[in-house]
């Protein structure tokens, strides 16, 4: 399937976090960002089978809140 390139601006610290996470999951930067978009709670796209972010009980819907 052909791809279209999209430019997104972000703070350097966010890019560093993306680089750390994509490397940890063995993904390219684009692959990781696409996965995050699909995994978003209100995403209109098909949800991927693999969940990269979950709370300590492995519930993805509660991963938005941090530790106290």
C-alpha positions as CSV (number, residue, x, y, z in Angstrom):
1,X,0.0,0.0,0.0
2,X,1.4,3.4,-0.9
3,X,2.2,5.8,2.0
4,X,1.9,9.6,2.2
5,X,4.6,11.5,4.2
6,X,3.3,13.8,6.9
7,X,5.3,16.3,8.9
8,X,4.5,16.8,12.5
9,X,6.2,19.3,14.8
10,X,6.9,18.4,18.4
11,X,9.2,19.4,21.3
12,X,12.6,17.7,21.3
13,X,11.8,16.0,24.6
14,X,8.8,14.3,23.1
15,X,10.8,13.1,20.1
16,X,13.4,11.7,22.5
17,X,10.6,9.8,24.4
18,X,9.3,8.5,21.0
19,X,12.8,7.3,20.1
20,X,13.3,5.5,23.4
21,X,9.9,3.8,23.2
22,X,10.2,2.8,19.5
23,X,13.6,1.3,20.2
24,X,12.3,-0.5,23.2
25,X,9.6,-2.1,21.1
26,X,11.8,-2.8,18.1
27,X,9.9,-0.5,15.8
28,X,10.8,2.2,13.3
29,X,9.7,5.8,14.3
30,X,6.9,5.8,11.7
31,X,5.7,2.4,12.7
32,X,5.6,3.3,16.4
33,X,3.7,6.6,15.7
34,X,1.2,4.8,13.5
35,X,0.7,2.2,16.3
36,X,0.1,4.9,18.9
37,X,-2.4,6.7,16.7
38,X,-4.3,3.4,16.1
39,X,-4.2,2.5,19.8
40,X,-5.6,5.9,21.0
41,X,-8.9,5.5,22.8
42,X,-10.9,7.6,20.4
43,X,-9.0,6.5,17.2
44,X,-11.2,6.0,14.2
45,X,-8.7,3.3,13.0
46,X,-8.6,-0.4,13.5
47,X,-7.1,-1.1,17.0
48,X,-3.8,-3.1,16.8
49,X,-3.7,-6.5,18.5
50,X,-0.5,-5.5,20.4
51,X,-0.9,-3.0,23.2
52,X,2.3,-1.1,23.9
53,X,1.0,0.9,26.9
54,X,-1.0,-0.5,29.8
55,X,-1.4,0.0,33.6
56,X,0.1,-2.4,36.1
57,X,-3.0,-4.6,35.8
58,X,-2.5,-4.8,32.0
59,X,-5.7,-2.7,31.4
60,X,-5.0,-0.3,28.5
61,X,-8.0,1.9,29.2
62,X,-6.4,3.0,32.6
63,X,-2.9,3.7,31.2
64,X,-3.7,7.4,30.9
65,X,-3.2,8.1,34.6
66,X,0.2,8.1,36.1
67,X,1.4,6.8,39.5
68,X,0.4,8.8,42.6
